[in-house]
Amino acid sequence: MNYSQDPDHIIAYLKIVLFFIFLSTCGLVYADTSAIPAKTVVCPQIVTDSREFFKDIGEKPSLALDPFQLLMTKNHQEELEKRLNAGFPLSRCGGPFNASLLSTAAALGLDADVQLLLDKGADTETPLSPVGESALIFALANNRYSTSRLLLNSGASAGIHYGADNGGYTALSAISRSLKDARYRPDEELDIAKILLQKGVSPSTQDRNRNAGFTALHWTIISNKPALAHLLLTQGADPDLKDAKGRSSVDMAKRLKRTEIFDEILNSR
C-alpha cells in the first residue's frame, strides 16, 4: 500500500494556513470563547511545527504516523480505520490546524474520512478549534461543498451556535469569506448558502470578533461576491449594521469600490 505524501492535501493545507495568516495580520482572527457551552471542548492554543509534521510523513513508515498525518497521505483509509477501531480518541486535538480529526478531514474535503469518522461516533459540535471553529466552519471556509452537505445532512448545527454564541464566525460568514481558489464554485456556494438560510441562519448575525464584528454581507464585499450579496439582501440582511470600527456594509462597498454590490444594496432599500 502506498503511503506517500499526497501533494493535493499538502497544497490545500498550505493555502489554508496562508489564509489564516492573512486574517491574523489584519487583526481578524480572534475569538471570544466566553459563551461556549461548558460541555464543549475547545482545543488549546498552541503553535504547530508544520515542518516537523510533514517531515515525519516523508520519513516515517505509515505505522509510525498519527491519524492526523495519515490524512495527508494517499491510500490511508484502511490504516485510519484500524487506528479508530483500536480506540484512537475522536475528541483528540492535533494536526496542522490543532483541531479535531473530523475538522481536519473536513478542511481537506476528505468526504470518505468524514463519513468514516461520523460512523465511528465523531461529534460535529466538539471539540472546536482554538478560535471556536467546528468541522462545518472548516468545510464552509475552504469551499468544501460536498463535505458541507455531508455534515449538514448528518446533523451539524448551521445556526448561531457556531457564530455569535461560539466566539468565531457564523456559518454564513464562513462561506462568504472563502477564497476564490481553484475549488471555488459560485453556484454551489449559493446552494449551500440557501440551505443555511432555510435552516434559519440569520443573514444579519455579526461575528463575535473583537476586531471585526462583520456580518456575512461585510464578507461578501471583502471577497467581492455580488451574487451571494444579492441572496443575503433578498433574505433580509441589514446593510446598515456596523462592524467594530463603525463601518456599515454600505460604507465598505463604497470604500472598496464594489460597485455591483453597492448598487445591490441601494436597490434593496
PDB file of C-alpha atoms in Angstrom:
ATOM      1  CA  MET A   1       0.000   0.000   0.000  1.00  0.00           C
ATOM      2  CA  ASN A   2       1.348   3.433  -0.974  1.00  0.00           C
ATOM      3  CA  TYR A   3       1.501   5.912   1.897  1.00  0.00           C
ATOM      4  CA  SER A   4       3.438   8.619   0.062  1.00  0.00           C
ATOM      5  CA  GLN A   5       2.559  12.214   0.707  1.00  0.00           C
ATOM      6  CA  ASP A   6      -0.471  13.436  -1.187  1.00  0.00           C
ATOM      7  CA  PRO A   7       0.558  16.753  -2.819  1.00  0.00           C
ATOM      8  CA  ASP A   8      -3.054  17.866  -3.229  1.00  0.00           C
ATOM      9  CA  HIS A   9      -3.666  17.619   0.514  1.00  0.00           C
ATOM     10  CA  ILE A  10      -0.411  19.393   1.325  1.00  0.00           C
ATOM     11  CA  ILE A  11      -1.144  22.250  -1.089  1.00  0.00           C
ATOM     12  CA  ALA A  12      -4.648  22.563   0.347  1.00  0.00           C
ATOM     13  CA  TYR A  13      -3.211  22.730   3.855  1.00  0.00           C
ATOM     14  CA  LEU A  14      -0.683  25.422   2.906  1.00  0.00           C
ATOM     15  CA  LYS A  15      -3.436  27.548   1.331  1.00  0.00           C
ATOM     16  CA  ILE A  16      -5.499  27.305   4.493  1.00  0.00           C
ATOM     17  CA  VAL A  17      -2.520  28.282   6.654  1.00  0.00           C
ATOM     18  CA  LEU A  18      -1.705  31.282   4.439  1.00  0.00           C
ATOM     19  CA  PHE A  19      -5.325  32.422   4.605  1.00  0.00           C
ATOM     20  CA  PHE A  20      -5.338  32.348   8.412  1.00  0.00           C
ATOM     21  CA  ILE A  21      -2.003  34.188   8.495  1.00  0.00           C
ATOM     22  CA  PHE A  22      -3.571  36.886   6.301  1.00  0.00           C
ATOM     23  CA  LEU A  23      -6.566  37.207   8.609  1.00  0.00           C
ATOM     24  CA  SER A  24      -4.398  37.370  11.710  1.00  0.00           C
ATOM     25  CA  THR A  25      -2.229  40.139  10.249  1.00  0.00           C
ATOM     26  CA  CYS A  26      -5.414  42.089   9.572  1.00  0.00           C
ATOM     27  CA  GLY A  27      -6.477  41.649  13.168  1.00  0.00           C
ATOM     28  CA  LEU A  28      -9.429  39.482  12.170  1.00  0.00           C
ATOM     29  CA  VAL A  29      -8.651  36.177  13.829  1.00  0.00           C
ATOM     30  CA  TYR A  30      -9.810  36.410  17.378  1.00  0.00           C
ATOM     31  CA  ALA A  31     -12.446  34.504  19.241  1.00  0.00           C
ATOM     32  CA  ASP A  32     -14.295  35.454  22.367  1.00  0.00           C
ATOM     33  CA  THR A  33     -14.948  31.953  23.649  1.00  0.00           C
ATOM     34  CA  SER A  34     -16.631  33.047  26.877  1.00  0.00           C
ATOM     35  CA  ALA A  35     -20.075  31.983  25.635  1.00  0.00           C
ATOM     36  CA  ILE A  36     -19.139  28.443  24.601  1.00  0.00           C
ATOM     37  CA  PRO A  37     -21.287  25.871  26.467  1.00  0.00           C
ATOM     38  CA  ALA A  38     -19.428  24.180  29.317  1.00  0.00           C
ATOM     39  CA  LYS A  39     -19.755  20.723  27.754  1.00  0.00           C
ATOM     40  CA  THR A  40     -17.987  21.863  24.591  1.00  0.00           C
ATOM     41  CA  VAL A  41     -14.280  21.095  24.346  1.00  0.00           C
ATOM     42  CA  VAL A  42     -12.022  23.759  22.827  1.00  0.00           C
ATOM     43  CA  CYS A  43      -8.604  22.734  21.572  1.00  0.00           C
ATOM     44  CA  PRO A  44      -5.747  24.561  23.328  1.00  0.00           C
ATOM     45  CA  GLN A  45      -3.976  27.422  21.577  1.00  0.00           C
ATOM     46  CA  ILE A  46      -0.589  26.008  20.604  1.00  0.00           C
ATOM     47  CA  VAL A  47       1.892  26.575  17.803  1.00  0.00           C
ATOM     48  CA  THR A  48       2.228  23.585  15.483  1.00  0.00           C
ATOM     49  CA  ASP A  49       5.599  22.916  13.870  1.00  0.00           C
ATOM     50  CA  SER A  50       4.483  22.250  10.296  1.00  0.00           C
ATOM     51  CA  ARG A  51       7.993  21.341   9.172  1.00  0.00           C
ATOM     52  CA  GLU A  52       8.227  18.506  11.671  1.00  0.00           C
ATOM     53  CA  PHE A  53       4.681  17.417  10.880  1.00  0.00           C
ATOM     54  CA  PHE A  54       5.429  16.939   7.173  1.00  0.00           C
ATOM     55  CA  LYS A  55       8.985  15.744   7.733  1.00  0.00           C
ATOM     56  CA  ASP A  56       7.620  12.799   9.692  1.00  0.00           C
ATOM     57  CA  ILE A  57       5.214  11.951   6.870  1.00  0.00           C
ATOM     58  CA  GLY A  58       8.062  11.797   4.392  1.00  0.00           C
ATOM     59  CA  GLU A  59      10.469   9.870   6.605  1.00  0.00           C
ATOM     60  CA  LYS A  60       8.462   7.561   8.844  1.00  0.00           C
ATOM     61  CA  PRO A  61       6.610   4.362   7.895  1.00  0.00           C
ATOM     62  CA  SER A  62       2.823   4.540   7.931  1.00  0.00           C
ATOM     63  CA  LEU A  63       2.575   2.624  11.201  1.00  0.00           C
ATOM     64  CA  ALA A  64       4.580   5.378  12.910  1.00  0.00           C
ATOM     65  CA  LEU A  65       2.317   8.190  11.694  1.00  0.00           C
ATOM     66  CA  ASP A  66      -0.510   9.523  13.817  1.00  0.00           C
ATOM     67  CA  PRO A  67      -4.028   9.694  12.295  1.00  0.00           C
ATOM     68  CA  PHE A  68      -3.666  13.404  11.525  1.00  0.00           C
ATOM     69  CA  GLN A  69      -0.580  12.658   9.445  1.00  0.00           C
ATOM     70  CA  LEU A  70      -2.295   9.715   7.773  1.00  0.00           C
ATOM     71  CA  LEU A  71      -4.910  12.106   6.387  1.00  0.00           C
ATOM     72  CA  MET A  72      -2.134  13.776   4.387  1.00  0.00           C
ATOM     73  CA  THR A  73      -1.128  10.541   2.652  1.00  0.00           C
ATOM     74  CA  LYS A  74      -2.552   8.532  -0.198  1.00  0.00           C
ATOM     75  CA  ASN A  75      -4.481   5.293   0.300  1.00  0.00           C
ATOM     76  CA  HIS A  76      -4.754   5.780   4.043  1.00  0.00           C
ATOM     77  CA  GLN A  77      -8.371   4.776   4.714  1.00  0.00           C
ATOM     78  CA  GLU A  78      -7.696   1.176   5.733  1.00  0.00           C
ATOM     79  CA  GLU A  79      -4.974   2.127   8.199  1.00  0.00           C
ATOM     80  CA  LEU A  80      -7.040   5.020   9.549  1.00  0.00           C
ATOM     81  CA  GLU A  81      -9.965   2.706  10.257  1.00  0.00           C
ATOM     82  CA  LYS A  82      -7.623   0.337  12.103  1.00  0.00           C
ATOM     83  CA  ARG A  83      -6.479   3.200  14.341  1.00  0.00           C
ATOM     84  CA  LEU A  84     -10.055   4.212  15.054  1.00  0.00           C
ATOM     85  CA  ASN A  85     -11.066   0.632  15.809  1.00  0.00           C
ATOM     86  CA  ALA A  86      -8.093   0.415  18.166  1.00  0.00           C
ATOM     87  CA  GLY A  87      -9.521   3.280  20.197  1.00  0.00           C
ATOM     88  CA  PHE A  88      -7.954   6.490  18.906  1.00  0.00           C
ATOM     89  CA  PRO A  89      -9.843   9.267  20.775  1.00  0.00           C
ATOM     90  CA  LEU A  90     -12.165  11.115  18.408  1.00  0.00           C
ATOM     91  CA  SER A  91     -12.028  14.143  20.695  1.00  0.00           C
ATOM     92  CA  ARG A  92      -8.248  14.490  20.474  1.00  0.00           C
ATOM     93  CA  CYS A  93      -6.868  17.758  19.095  1.00  0.00           C
ATOM     94  CA  GLY A  94      -3.875  17.774  16.800  1.00  0.00           C
ATOM     95  CA  GLY A  95      -2.606  18.056  13.274  1.00  0.00           C
ATOM     96  CA  PRO A  96      -1.694  21.194  11.344  1.00  0.00           C
ATOM     97  CA  PHE A  97      -4.827  23.081  12.430  1.00  0.00           C
ATOM     98  CA  ASN A  98      -4.732  21.919  16.061  1.00  0.00           C
ATOM     99  CA  ALA A  99      -8.315  20.768  15.658  1.00  0.00           C
ATOM    100  CA  SER A 100     -10.236  17.506  15.795  1.00  0.00           C
ATOM    101  CA  LEU A 101      -9.660  14.734  13.289  1.00  0.00           C
ATOM    102  CA  LEU A 102     -13.142  15.424  11.892  1.00  0.00           C
ATOM    103  CA  SER A 103     -12.379  19.129  11.428  1.00  0.00           C
ATOM    104  CA  THR A 104      -9.063  18.314   9.760  1.00  0.00           C
ATOM    105  CA  ALA A 105     -10.716  15.908   7.329  1.00  0.00           C
ATOM    106  CA  ALA A 106     -13.459  18.476   6.663  1.00  0.00           C
ATOM    107  CA  ALA A 107     -10.933  21.237   5.923  1.00  0.00           C
ATOM    108  CA  LEU A 108      -9.243  18.952   3.393  1.00  0.00           C
ATOM    109  CA  GLY A 109     -12.533  17.846   1.826  1.00  0.00           C
ATOM    110  CA  LEU A 110     -11.974  14.162   2.579  1.00  0.00           C
ATOM    111  CA  ASP A 111     -15.587  13.023   2.408  1.00  0.00           C
ATOM    112  CA  ALA A 112     -14.841   9.315   2.842  1.00  0.00           C
ATOM    113  CA  ASP A 113     -12.875  10.059   6.009  1.00  0.00           C
ATOM    114  CA  VAL A 114     -15.541  12.435   7.292  1.00  0.00           C
ATOM    115  CA  GLN A 115     -18.175   9.735   6.803  1.00  0.00           C
ATOM    116  CA  LEU A 116     -15.965   7.145   8.492  1.00  0.00           C
ATOM    117  CA  LEU A 117     -15.415   9.414  11.490  1.00  0.00           C
ATOM    118  CA  LEU A 118     -19.128  10.164  11.739  1.00  0.00           C
ATOM    119  CA  ASP A 119     -19.904   6.448  11.569  1.00  0.00           C
ATOM    120  CA  LYS A 120     -17.448   5.904  14.422  1.00  0.00           C
ATOM    121  CA  GLY A 121     -19.253   8.482  16.541  1.00  0.00           C
ATOM    122  CA  ALA A 122     -17.352  11.720  15.948  1.00  0.00           C
ATOM    123  CA  ASP A 123     -19.217  14.725  17.359  1.00  0.00           C
ATOM    124  CA  THR A 124     -19.852  17.512  14.853  1.00  0.00           C
ATOM    125  CA  GLU A 125     -20.068  20.070  17.664  1.00  0.00           C
ATOM    126  CA  THR A 126     -16.941  19.364  19.699  1.00  0.00           C
ATOM    127  CA  PRO A 127     -14.023  19.746  20.040  1.00  0.00           C
ATOM    128  CA  LEU A 128     -13.718  23.148  18.431  1.00  0.00           C
ATOM    129  CA  SER A 129     -10.544  24.744  17.144  1.00  0.00           C
ATOM    130  CA  PRO A 130      -8.793  27.275  19.421  1.00  0.00           C
ATOM    131  CA  VAL A 131     -10.759  30.095  17.734  1.00  0.00           C
ATOM    132  CA  GLY A 132     -14.103  28.337  18.042  1.00  0.00           C
ATOM    133  CA  GLU A 133     -14.426  26.692  14.635  1.00  0.00           C
ATOM    134  CA  SER A 134     -16.303  23.455  14.049  1.00  0.00           C
ATOM    135  CA  ALA A 135     -15.889  20.892  11.300  1.00  0.00           C
ATOM    136  CA  LEU A 136     -18.684  22.624   9.383  1.00  0.00           C
ATOM    137  CA  ILE A 137     -16.965  26.007   9.600  1.00  0.00           C
ATOM    138  CA  PHE A 138     -13.729  24.455   8.322  1.00  0.00           C
ATOM    139  CA  ALA A 139     -15.586  22.909   5.377  1.00  0.00           C
ATOM    140  CA  LEU A 140     -17.502  26.085   4.527  1.00  0.00           C
ATOM    141  CA  ALA A 141     -14.458  28.351   4.762  1.00  0.00           C
ATOM    142  CA  ASN A 142     -12.479  26.108   2.412  1.00  0.00           C
ATOM    143  CA  ASN A 143     -15.045  25.643  -0.368  1.00  0.00           C
ATOM    144  CA  ARG A 144     -15.655  22.008   0.525  1.00  0.00           C
ATOM    145  CA  TYR A 145     -19.209  21.934  -0.751  1.00  0.00           C
ATOM    146  CA  SER A 146     -19.876  18.191  -0.705  1.00  0.00           C
ATOM    147  CA  THR A 147     -18.295  17.953   2.751  1.00  0.00           C
ATOM    148  CA  SER A 148     -20.508  20.783   3.983  1.00  0.00           C
ATOM    149  CA  ARG A 149     -23.600  18.998   2.697  1.00  0.00           C
ATOM    150  CA  LEU A 150     -22.470  15.754   4.294  1.00  0.00           C
ATOM    151  CA  LEU A 151     -22.017  17.426   7.671  1.00  0.00           C
ATOM    152  CA  LEU A 152     -25.319  19.299   7.454  1.00  0.00           C
ATOM    153  CA  ASN A 153     -27.146  16.108   6.474  1.00  0.00           C
ATOM    154  CA  SER A 154     -25.500  14.396   9.444  1.00  0.00           C
ATOM    155  CA  GLY A 155     -26.889  16.903  11.916  1.00  0.00           C
ATOM    156  CA  ALA A 156     -24.166  19.535  12.165  1.00  0.00           C
ATOM    157  CA  SER A 157     -25.611  22.746  13.556  1.00  0.00           C
ATOM    158  CA  ALA A 158     -25.843  25.505  10.969  1.00  0.00           C
ATOM    159  CA  GLY A 159     -27.023  28.157  13.357  1.00  0.00           C
ATOM    160  CA  ILE A 160     -25.733  30.739  15.740  1.00  0.00           C
ATOM    161  CA  HIS A 161     -24.013  28.088  17.868  1.00  0.00           C
ATOM    162  CA  TYR A 162     -21.052  28.359  15.518  1.00  0.00           C
ATOM    163  CA  GLY A 163     -21.121  32.101  15.398  1.00  0.00           C
ATOM    164  CA  ALA A 164     -22.140  34.663  17.955  1.00  0.00           C
ATOM    165  CA  ASP A 165     -22.585  32.178  20.796  1.00  0.00           C
ATOM    166  CA  ASN A 166     -19.377  30.405  19.987  1.00  0.00           C
ATOM    167  CA  GLY A 167     -16.818  33.120  19.561  1.00  0.00           C
ATOM    168  CA  GLY A 168     -15.924  32.740  15.911  1.00  0.00           C
ATOM    169  CA  TYR A 169     -17.536  33.152  12.536  1.00  0.00           C
ATOM    170  CA  THR A 170     -21.131  32.402  11.694  1.00  0.00           C
ATOM    171  CA  ALA A 171     -21.751  29.711   9.093  1.00  0.00           C
ATOM    172  CA  LEU A 172     -22.785  32.348   6.548  1.00  0.00           C
ATOM    173  CA  SER A 173     -19.671  34.386   7.263  1.00  0.00           C
ATOM    174  CA  ALA A 174     -17.509  31.307   6.780  1.00  0.00           C
ATOM    175  CA  ILE A 175     -18.817  30.697   3.285  1.00  0.00           C
ATOM    176  CA  SER A 176     -18.909  34.414   2.434  1.00  0.00           C
ATOM    177  CA  ARG A 177     -15.231  34.893   3.284  1.00  0.00           C
ATOM    178  CA  SER A 178     -13.945  31.780   1.487  1.00  0.00           C
ATOM    179  CA  LEU A 179     -11.231  32.347  -1.096  1.00  0.00           C
ATOM    180  CA  LYS A 180     -11.915  32.236  -4.813  1.00  0.00           C
ATOM    181  CA  ASP A 181      -9.445  29.418  -5.302  1.00  0.00           C
ATOM    182  CA  ALA A 182      -9.439  26.520  -7.762  1.00  0.00           C
ATOM    183  CA  ARG A 183     -12.232  24.832  -5.784  1.00  0.00           C
ATOM    184  CA  TYR A 184     -14.489  27.880  -5.818  1.00  0.00           C
ATOM    185  CA  ARG A 185     -17.867  27.246  -7.468  1.00  0.00           C
ATOM    186  CA  PRO A 186     -20.298  30.214  -7.249  1.00  0.00           C
ATOM    187  CA  ASP A 187     -23.394  28.122  -7.991  1.00  0.00           C
ATOM    188  CA  GLU A 188     -22.527  25.563  -5.329  1.00  0.00           C
ATOM    189  CA  GLU A 189     -21.732  28.332  -2.882  1.00  0.00           C
ATOM    190  CA  LEU A 190     -25.184  29.821  -3.430  1.00  0.00           C
ATOM    191  CA  ASP A 191     -26.827  26.419  -2.967  1.00  0.00           C
ATOM    192  CA  ILE A 192     -25.077  25.918   0.371  1.00  0.00           C
ATOM    193  CA  ALA A 193     -25.953  29.466   1.471  1.00  0.00           C
ATOM    194  CA  LYS A 194     -29.617  28.785   0.647  1.00  0.00           C
ATOM    195  CA  ILE A 195     -29.521  25.630   2.776  1.00  0.00           C
ATOM    196  CA  LEU A 196     -28.119  27.619   5.697  1.00  0.00           C
ATOM    197  CA  LEU A 197     -30.794  30.293   5.306  1.00  0.00           C
ATOM    198  CA  GLN A 198     -33.522  27.644   5.079  1.00  0.00           C
ATOM    199  CA  LYS A 199     -32.241  26.240   8.361  1.00  0.00           C
ATOM    200  CA  GLY A 200     -32.924  29.578   9.974  1.00  0.00           C
ATOM    201  CA  VAL A 201     -29.474  31.151   9.977  1.00  0.00           C
ATOM    202  CA  SER A 202     -29.874  34.918  10.182  1.00  0.00           C
ATOM    203  CA  PRO A 203     -28.081  36.843   7.413  1.00  0.00           C
ATOM    204  CA  SER A 204     -27.568  39.746   9.816  1.00  0.00           C
ATOM    205  CA  THR A 205     -25.812  37.956  12.682  1.00  0.00           C
ATOM    206  CA  GLN A 206     -22.440  39.522  13.430  1.00  0.00           C
ATOM    207  CA  ASP A 207     -19.272  37.550  14.060  1.00  0.00           C
ATOM    208  CA  ARG A 208     -18.241  37.580  17.698  1.00  0.00           C
ATOM    209  CA  ASN A 209     -14.914  39.022  16.773  1.00  0.00           C
ATOM    210  CA  ARG A 210     -13.193  41.668  18.882  1.00  0.00           C
ATOM    211  CA  ASN A 211     -11.535  43.441  15.953  1.00  0.00           C
ATOM    212  CA  ALA A 212     -14.149  42.833  13.290  1.00  0.00           C
ATOM    213  CA  GLY A 213     -17.797  42.155  14.125  1.00  0.00           C
ATOM    214  CA  PHE A 214     -18.577  41.656  10.459  1.00  0.00           C
ATOM    215  CA  THR A 215     -21.811  40.298   9.066  1.00  0.00           C
ATOM    216  CA  ALA A 216     -21.852  37.862   6.159  1.00  0.00           C
ATOM    217  CA  LEU A 217     -22.658  40.845   3.939  1.00  0.00           C
ATOM    218  CA  HIS A 218     -19.440  42.574   5.019  1.00  0.00           C
ATOM    219  CA  TRP A 219     -17.532  39.442   3.989  1.00  0.00           C
ATOM    220  CA  THR A 220     -19.175  39.258   0.556  1.00  0.00           C
ATOM    221  CA  ILE A 221     -17.900  42.780  -0.052  1.00  0.00           C
ATOM    222  CA  ILE A 222     -14.367  41.911   1.041  1.00  0.00           C
ATOM    223  CA  SER A 223     -14.455  38.737  -1.086  1.00  0.00           C
ATOM    224  CA  ASN A 224     -16.286  40.520  -3.936  1.00  0.00           C
ATOM    225  CA  LYS A 225     -19.179  38.075  -4.290  1.00  0.00           C
ATOM    226  CA  PRO A 226     -22.118  40.038  -5.777  1.00  0.00           C
ATOM    227  CA  ALA A 227     -24.404  37.024  -6.313  1.00  0.00           C
ATOM    228  CA  LEU A 228     -24.068  35.954  -2.696  1.00  0.00           C
ATOM    229  CA  ALA A 229     -24.582  39.537  -1.529  1.00  0.00           C
ATOM    230  CA  HIS A 230     -27.782  39.678  -3.597  1.00  0.00           C
ATOM    231  CA  LEU A 231     -29.057  36.482  -1.974  1.00  0.00           C
ATOM    232  CA  LEU A 232     -28.340  37.784   1.532  1.00  0.00           C
ATOM    233  CA  LEU A 233     -30.044  41.097   0.816  1.00  0.00           C
ATOM    234  CA  THR A 234     -33.161  39.385  -0.543  1.00  0.00           C
ATOM    235  CA  GLN A 235     -33.261  37.365   2.680  1.00  0.00           C
ATOM    236  CA  GLY A 236     -33.189  40.434   4.886  1.00  0.00           C
ATOM    237  CA  ALA A 237     -29.508  41.152   5.505  1.00  0.00           C
ATOM    238  CA  ASP A 238     -29.157  44.555   7.168  1.00  0.00           C
ATOM    239  CA  PRO A 239     -26.640  46.692   5.222  1.00  0.00           C
ATOM    240  CA  ASP A 240     -26.611  49.326   7.963  1.00  0.00           C
ATOM    241  CA  LEU A 241     -25.161  47.126  10.711  1.00  0.00           C
ATOM    242  CA  LYS A 242     -21.724  48.408  11.690  1.00  0.00           C
ATOM    243  CA  ASP A 243     -18.595  46.445  12.496  1.00  0.00           C
ATOM    244  CA  ALA A 244     -16.345  47.078  15.490  1.00  0.00           C
ATOM    245  CA  LYS A 245     -14.820  50.091  13.727  1.00  0.00           C
ATOM    246  CA  GLY A 246     -18.178  51.627  12.855  1.00  0.00           C
ATOM    247  CA  ARG A 247     -18.239  50.602   9.187  1.00  0.00           C
ATOM    248  CA  SER A 248     -21.505  49.507   7.620  1.00  0.00           C
ATOM    249  CA  SER A 249     -21.712  47.308   4.537  1.00  0.00           C
ATOM    250  CA  VAL A 250     -22.685  50.401   2.566  1.00  0.00           C
ATOM    251  CA  ASP A 251     -19.538  52.189   3.737  1.00  0.00           C
ATOM    252  CA  MET A 252     -17.349  49.207   2.942  1.00  0.00           C
ATOM    253  CA  ALA A 253     -18.809  48.644  -0.528  1.00  0.00           C
ATOM    254  CA  LYS A 254     -18.244  52.297  -1.368  1.00  0.00           C
ATOM    255  CA  ARG A 255     -14.708  52.377   0.043  1.00  0.00           C
ATOM    256  CA  LEU A 256     -13.644  49.173  -1.741  1.00  0.00           C
ATOM    257  CA  LYS A 257     -15.368  50.277  -4.956  1.00  0.00           C
ATOM    258  CA  ARG A 258     -17.576  47.186  -5.102  1.00  0.00           C
ATOM    259  CA  THR A 259     -19.946  48.944  -7.488  1.00  0.00           C
ATOM    260  CA  GLU A 260     -22.154  45.941  -8.238  1.00  0.00           C
ATOM    261  CA  ILE A 261     -22.712  45.157  -4.567  1.00  0.00           C
ATOM    262  CA  PHE A 262     -23.134  48.847  -3.713  1.00  0.00           C
ATOM    263  CA  ASP A 263     -25.898  49.059  -6.328  1.00  0.00           C
ATOM    264  CA  GLU A 264     -27.485  45.876  -4.938  1.00  0.00           C
ATOM    265  CA  ILE A 265     -27.604  47.488  -1.506  1.00  0.00           C
ATOM    266  CA  LEU A 266     -29.177  50.679  -2.832  1.00  0.00           C
ATOM    267  CA  ASN A 267     -31.752  48.684  -4.801  1.00  0.00           C
ATOM    268  CA  SER A 268     -32.666  46.682  -1.701  1.00  0.00           C
ATOM    269  CA  ARG A 269     -33.807  49.742   0.224  1.00  0.00           C
TER     270      ARG A 269
END
